[in-house]
């Protein structure tokens, strides 16, 4: 991890910890008082996010301009999508985890508490980035990332963070991690939502090693 990315992760961690502290004391229905006790009872979050550290899930593949290569569960064409990959040997519940394209608003959208939010071991979770604000109980995020410039995607407040030059992606092209879950992000030969990433469209450069 380079110094710039490490600094961003640190800033995110501070932002998320402050947000979580505020969220814990938020009382939507007012304080609840027990008989003989004047101290308010803070209601528990019904859908707490997973731990910030040790989340064995990465942002594995994404497409920013989908014109029909991928359809959602209703047969519609979402403008963009992102795939998450659980590289561990245990299921991971992402209920309550934030997802965003804004470094300073890491909880722009939260994965709902639904059975589909649990990624099986070695499995994938596909989220449609279509700006849906109607149904909060599906895997359609409430934002659409920009088509050009530097793309930032933030998962669970910074448990995983990627940056990518969106100008290198054409329509219906996907980018993702090279060698499934690795750190290098490359343009892929074909999109493979819900499956292992394809080979890079352009073979990665092999460093020259002198033999003398």
mmCIF file of N, CA, C and O in Angstrom, residues 14-15 48 56 63-64 70 72 91 122 125 136-137 174 191 195 197 207:
data_model
loop_
_atom_site.group_PDB
_atom_site.id
_atom_site.type_symbol
_atom_site.label_atom_id
_atom_site.label_comp_id
_atom_site.label_asym_id
_atom_site.label_seq_id
_atom_site.Cartn_x
_atom_site.Cartn_y
_atom_site.Cartn_z
ATOM 1 N N UNK A 14 -10.903 7.375 10.658
ATOM 2 C CA UNK A 14 -11.294 8.420 11.596
ATOM 3 C C UNK A 14 -12.706 8.901 11.329
ATOM 4 O O UNK A 14 -13.494 9.116 12.252
ATOM 5 N N UNK A 15 -13.039 9.058 10.032
ATOM 6 C CA UNK A 15 -14.389 9.493 9.681
ATOM 7 C C UNK A 15 -15.425 8.468 10.115
ATOM 8 O O UNK A 15 -16.461 8.805 10.675
ATOM 9 N N UNK A 48 -26.101 -3.641 12.405
ATOM 10 C CA UNK A 48 -24.758 -3.068 12.545
ATOM 11 C C UNK A 48 -23.843 -3.518 11.418
ATOM 12 O O UNK A 48 -23.974 -4.636 10.904
ATOM 13 N N UNK A 56 -12.783 -10.024 5.154
ATOM 14 C CA UNK A 56 -12.162 -10.796 4.074
ATOM 15 C C UNK A 56 -12.943 -10.699 2.769
ATOM 16 O O UNK A 56 -13.197 -11.697 2.096
ATOM 17 N N UNK A 63 -18.022 -2.430 -13.580
ATOM 18 C CA UNK A 63 -18.283 -1.881 -14.911
ATOM 19 C C UNK A 63 -18.989 -0.542 -14.722
ATOM 20 O O UNK A 63 -19.921 -0.428 -13.921
ATOM 21 N N UNK A 64 -18.551 0.466 -15.463
ATOM 22 C CA UNK A 64 -19.084 1.815 -15.289
ATOM 23 C C UNK A 64 -20.068 2.234 -16.370
ATOM 24 O O UNK A 64 -20.814 3.195 -16.178
ATOM 25 N N UNK A 70 -24.970 -6.846 -19.116
ATOM 26 C CA UNK A 70 -25.399 -7.425 -17.836
ATOM 27 C C UNK A 70 -26.792 -6.906 -17.514
ATOM 28 O O UNK A 70 -27.059 -5.700 -17.612
ATOM 29 N N UNK A 72 -30.165 -6.959 -14.644
ATOM 30 C CA UNK A 72 -30.448 -7.196 -13.234
ATOM 31 C C UNK A 72 -31.508 -8.281 -13.087
ATOM 32 O O UNK A 72 -31.892 -8.933 -14.068
ATOM 33 N N UNK A 91 -18.366 -17.947 5.434
ATOM 34 C CA UNK A 91 -19.324 -16.946 4.925
ATOM 35 C C UNK A 91 -19.089 -15.597 5.609
ATOM 36 O O UNK A 91 -18.640 -15.537 6.757
ATOM 37 N N UNK A 122 -15.592 -18.068 -0.647
ATOM 38 C CA UNK A 122 -15.152 -18.081 -2.036
ATOM 39 C C UNK A 122 -16.205 -17.587 -3.009
ATOM 40 O O UNK A 122 -16.058 -17.785 -4.216
ATOM 41 N N UNK A 125 -20.744 -11.304 -4.632
ATOM 42 C CA UNK A 125 -21.975 -10.535 -4.448
ATOM 43 C C UNK A 125 -21.990 -9.417 -5.476
ATOM 44 O O UNK A 125 -21.055 -8.620 -5.557
ATOM 45 N N UNK A 136 -35.324 -0.122 -0.526
ATOM 46 C CA UNK A 136 -34.143 -0.202 0.323
ATOM 47 C C UNK A 136 -33.782 -1.631 0.690
ATOM 48 O O UNK A 136 -32.810 -1.861 1.404
ATOM 49 N N UNK A 137 -34.540 -2.597 0.212
ATOM 50 C CA UNK A 137 -34.312 -3.993 0.582
ATOM 51 C C UNK A 137 -33.804 -4.822 -0.595
ATOM 52 O O UNK A 137 -34.081 -6.017 -0.682
ATOM 53 N N UNK A 174 -15.137 -4.208 -18.388
ATOM 54 C CA UNK A 174 -15.012 -4.325 -16.943
ATOM 55 C C UNK A 174 -13.548 -4.276 -16.541
ATOM 56 O O UNK A 174 -12.664 -4.643 -17.316
ATOM 57 N N UNK A 191 -16.254 -9.205 -19.181
ATOM 58 C CA UNK A 191 -16.813 -9.114 -17.834
ATOM 59 C C UNK A 191 -17.274 -10.487 -17.347
ATOM 60 O O UNK A 191 -17.793 -11.289 -18.119
ATOM 61 N N UNK A 195 -18.393 -14.504 -11.052
ATOM 62 C CA UNK A 195 -17.484 -15.614 -11.353
ATOM 63 C C UNK A 195 -16.048 -15.105 -11.295
ATOM 64 O O UNK A 195 -15.789 -13.905 -11.159
ATOM 65 N N UNK A 197 -12.496 -13.732 -12.196
ATOM 66 C CA UNK A 197 -12.133 -12.714 -13.178
ATOM 67 C C UNK A 197 -11.441 -13.320 -14.394
ATOM 68 O O UNK A 197 -10.678 -14.276 -14.278
ATOM 69 N N UNK A 207 8.681 -7.020 -15.438
ATOM 70 C CA UNK A 207 9.917 -6.241 -15.263
ATOM 71 C C UNK A 207 11.124 -6.947 -15.860
ATOM 72 O O UNK A 207 11.276 -8.168 -15.761
#
